[in-house]
Amino acid sequence: MQKTTLISIDSPDMRHAGRDVLSLALMDARNQTLHLLGEYEKVLAEVNFEVPCVPELNPPLWELGHIGWFAEWWISRNLQRHLGRRADPTATRLASIEPGADGWYNSSLVAHDTRWSLELPGVDDIRRYLLDTLESNLELLEKTPDEDDALYFYRLSLFHEDMHGEAWVYMAQTLGLPLQVAMPGPMPTSAPLLVPATRWSLGVGDAGGFSFDNERPANVVSVPEFEIDAQALNWSQFVEFVDDGGYDREELWHPLGWRWLQHKNAEDGRRGPAYVEQIGVARFGGAAAVLQTRFGRSMRMLGGQPVMHVSWWEADAWCRWAGRRLPAEVEWEVAAHMAARRGFKWGDVWEWTGTTFRGYPGFTADPYRDYSQPWFGTHKVLRGASFATRSRMKHLKYRNYFLPERDDIFVGFRSCAV
């Protein structure tokens, strides 16, 4: 039986939540999805939610339908849902309550660029689909045993919706929509932290509850002593790199990063992180002078605020310039656990690590086969969370991952001594 009486619906402990709390969290996630839809409607309803076809975005109505489809596919249509991770992903499904759903919203079969040419239902029909699928899933959950296998797909559906909720927020940033969110403020810069050598269990063991497949199995690794920044890099620190010609010095860049930068230069004269209109050292006083567009508004960044919207290539180039390096993901995790009381701060921005995304030794894919394995070897691991991440997603074992050129997400970095 799951112990749920003290679990908040917006706590990382939701990985262990039982049926009753999980039911509340699923309703909370759907309410958040519908709230974000309402914000988008204010701006995009008149153009039928049309947005540019670019690699970083999905059509908003497709994104909305996909959230409902995913939950329906893995829960109410899945006759093996009680088996959890042992379920056969190829088993025959029940029919959807929306006859065209599989042809519209199955992300494994519908290519990214194709999503712009689909004749999707209108927003009211998709909203109704979201409510109907949630209702049927909650009815099934009432009869589900409080056991990890039986609850696996409900938990997966919850976290999947939370991920797409954050995607809605960074899509609003990309589109310049006036979304009202609380963004990170300045933080005093603390001295780097020395973390002693240790043997660390990287990954999640068999203690029960939910985990993503790329977090398993646990492997004990030896971690030498290392020095790591106490917080993510701020604008004052990054501006020094820009002012020293960092965007013009090829020797500071990985060859593929330099190629990426030249492409960006040709597009928009790239001389700073994404959405930056102005960056440099102020003429008087020497302070950082940064203007960055946030949700359609030009805002002056304070020197102590974390750098945001940097690609992995930019983070790597800054580290080369500073004579430092990006932390390995195991170093980030060790520091977050062992140095929290000594000032290790995280959670305002996602943080690039120096680790290429791969499965841990002994990795086995879960039924949702497209979640991890297709991205091994091409993506970089990010750790932590951002201001737009739901608190229940802020787990120290969670591995995020993106291509190194992605800078539209709410991402920064910290560094380690070489």
Short mmCIF file of C-alpha atoms in Angstrom, two decimals, residues 177-335:
data_model
loop_
_atom_site.label_atom_id
_atom_site.label_comp_id
_atom_site.label_asym_id
_atom_site.label_seq_id
_atom_site.Cartn_x
_atom_site.Cartn_y
_atom_site.Cartn_z
CA LEU A 177 3.17 35.95 -25.88
CA PRO A 178 2.49 38.05 -22.74
CA LEU A 179 2.40 35.20 -20.23
CA GLN A 180 2.43 36.22 -16.58
CA VAL A 181 4.99 34.11 -14.72
CA ALA A 182 7.33 34.74 -11.79
CA MET A 183 10.90 34.74 -13.10
CA PRO A 184 14.11 34.33 -11.06
CA GLY A 185 15.59 37.38 -9.39
CA PRO A 186 19.20 38.19 -8.57
CA MET A 187 21.20 36.04 -6.18
CA PRO A 188 24.40 36.90 -4.27
CA THR A 189 27.42 35.17 -5.76
CA SER A 190 28.92 32.67 -3.34
CA ALA A 191 32.35 31.13 -3.53
CA PRO A 192 32.71 27.80 -5.37
CA LEU A 193 32.26 24.68 -3.28
CA LEU A 194 34.83 21.94 -2.80
CA VAL A 195 33.12 18.54 -2.80
CA PRO A 196 35.15 15.63 -1.40
CA ALA A 197 35.75 12.41 -3.29
CA THR A 198 33.03 9.84 -2.83
CA ARG A 199 31.42 6.71 -4.19
CA TRP A 200 27.98 7.62 -5.45
CA SER A 201 24.90 5.65 -6.47
CA LEU A 202 23.96 7.26 -9.78
CA GLY A 203 20.43 6.41 -10.78
CA VAL A 204 17.42 4.99 -8.96
CA GLY A 205 17.34 1.61 -7.27
CA ASP A 206 14.40 -0.65 -6.44
CA ALA A 207 13.04 1.25 -3.46
CA GLY A 208 9.58 1.49 -5.03
CA GLY A 209 7.62 4.39 -6.43
CA PHE A 210 7.94 5.84 -9.92
CA SER A 211 11.10 6.47 -11.92
CA PHE A 212 11.83 7.18 -15.57
CA ASP A 213 13.61 4.48 -17.53
CA ASN A 214 16.71 6.61 -18.13
CA GLU A 215 17.15 6.90 -14.34
CA ARG A 216 17.56 3.15 -13.96
CA PRO A 217 19.31 1.03 -12.85
CA ALA A 218 21.40 2.45 -10.03
CA ASN A 219 25.15 2.20 -10.56
CA VAL A 220 27.82 2.97 -7.97
CA VAL A 221 30.55 5.19 -9.43
CA SER A 222 33.71 6.69 -7.98
CA VAL A 223 33.73 10.50 -8.04
CA PRO A 224 37.05 12.29 -7.41
CA GLU A 225 37.15 15.52 -5.42
CA PHE A 226 35.92 18.50 -7.46
CA GLU A 227 35.15 22.22 -7.16
CA ILE A 228 31.80 23.46 -8.45
CA ASP A 229 30.01 26.81 -8.55
CA ALA A 230 27.50 27.31 -5.76
CA GLN A 231 24.90 28.71 -8.17
CA ALA A 232 24.23 29.04 -11.86
CA LEU A 233 26.28 31.59 -13.79
CA ASN A 234 24.92 35.14 -13.69
CA TRP A 235 24.82 37.91 -16.29
CA SER A 236 27.73 39.83 -14.80
CA GLN A 237 29.95 36.79 -15.26
CA PHE A 238 28.73 36.11 -18.79
CA VAL A 239 29.06 39.71 -19.94
CA GLU A 240 32.81 39.57 -19.24
CA PHE A 241 33.07 36.78 -21.83
CA VAL A 242 31.11 38.81 -24.38
CA ASP A 243 33.15 41.95 -23.69
CA ASP A 244 36.37 39.98 -24.20
CA GLY A 245 35.29 39.03 -27.72
CA GLY A 246 34.00 35.60 -26.81
CA TYR A 247 31.66 35.46 -29.81
CA ASP A 248 34.51 36.31 -32.22
CA ARG A 249 37.25 33.97 -30.98
CA GLU A 250 37.08 30.63 -32.78
CA GLU A 251 39.65 29.06 -30.46
CA LEU A 252 37.14 29.20 -27.59
CA TRP A 253 34.52 27.14 -29.39
CA HIS A 254 34.03 23.47 -30.12
CA PRO A 255 34.25 23.10 -33.93
CA LEU A 256 30.57 22.15 -34.15
CA GLY A 257 29.71 25.03 -31.83
CA TRP A 258 31.62 27.47 -34.02
CA ARG A 259 29.72 26.19 -37.05
CA TRP A 260 26.44 26.68 -35.15
CA LEU A 261 27.50 30.21 -34.21
CA GLN A 262 28.32 31.14 -37.82
CA HIS A 263 24.88 29.94 -38.86
CA LYS A 264 23.32 32.09 -36.12
CA ASN A 265 25.45 35.04 -37.14
CA ALA A 266 24.15 34.76 -40.68
CA GLU A 267 20.56 34.67 -39.40
CA ASP A 268 20.57 37.45 -36.81
CA GLY A 269 24.12 38.59 -36.04
CA ARG A 270 24.33 36.46 -32.92
CA ARG A 271 26.43 38.11 -30.21
CA GLY A 272 24.77 36.86 -27.08
CA PRO A 273 22.22 34.37 -25.72
CA ALA A 274 18.85 33.97 -27.41
CA TYR A 275 16.33 36.83 -27.13
CA VAL A 276 19.09 39.28 -26.12
CA GLU A 277 18.74 42.72 -27.72
CA GLN A 278 21.71 44.35 -26.05
CA ILE A 279 24.62 42.95 -24.04
CA GLY A 280 27.86 44.45 -22.81
CA VAL A 281 29.54 46.33 -19.99
CA ALA A 282 27.91 49.64 -19.13
CA ARG A 283 29.99 52.64 -20.13
CA PHE A 284 29.87 54.11 -16.64
CA GLY A 285 30.30 51.89 -13.62
CA GLY A 286 31.36 48.74 -15.44
CA ALA A 287 28.18 46.83 -14.59
CA ALA A 288 26.51 44.33 -16.91
CA ALA A 289 24.12 45.95 -19.38
CA VAL A 290 21.74 43.33 -20.75
CA LEU A 291 18.35 43.71 -22.39
CA GLN A 292 16.53 40.46 -23.05
CA THR A 293 13.03 39.92 -24.39
CA ARG A 294 10.92 37.97 -21.93
CA PHE A 295 7.40 37.01 -23.04
CA GLY A 296 7.24 39.82 -25.56
CA ARG A 297 8.65 42.53 -23.27
CA SER A 298 12.13 44.00 -23.38
CA MET A 299 13.51 43.73 -19.86
CA ARG A 300 16.78 44.88 -18.29
CA MET A 301 18.55 41.97 -16.64
CA LEU A 302 20.26 42.51 -13.31
CA GLY A 303 23.85 41.37 -12.99
CA GLY A 304 23.00 38.83 -10.29
CA GLN A 305 20.22 37.15 -12.26
CA PRO A 306 21.06 33.78 -13.80
CA VAL A 307 22.01 33.68 -17.47
CA MET A 308 19.12 32.22 -19.43
CA HIS A 309 18.59 30.94 -22.99
CA VAL A 310 22.14 29.81 -23.68
CA SER A 311 22.93 26.84 -25.88
CA TRP A 312 25.30 24.10 -24.76
CA TRP A 313 27.80 25.49 -27.26
CA GLU A 314 27.76 28.90 -25.56
CA ALA A 315 28.09 27.35 -22.10
CA ASP A 316 31.03 25.26 -23.28
CA ALA A 317 32.71 28.29 -24.90
CA TRP A 318 32.36 30.35 -21.71
CA CYS A 319 33.96 27.54 -19.71
CA ARG A 320 36.89 27.34 -22.16
CA TRP A 321 37.34 31.12 -21.90
CA ALA A 322 37.24 30.99 -18.08
CA GLY A 323 39.59 28.00 -17.85
CA ARG A 324 36.84 25.89 -16.33
CA ARG A 325 34.51 23.14 -17.56
CA LEU A 326 30.89 22.04 -17.38
CA PRO A 327 30.17 19.58 -14.56
CA ALA A 328 29.52 15.93 -15.30
CA GLU A 329 25.96 15.04 -14.39
CA VAL A 330 27.16 12.84 -11.53
CA GLU A 331 29.09 15.81 -10.11
CA TRP A 332 25.98 17.98 -10.30
CA GLU A 333 23.95 15.31 -8.51
CA VAL A 334 26.57 14.71 -5.82
CA ALA A 335 26.88 18.44 -5.14
#
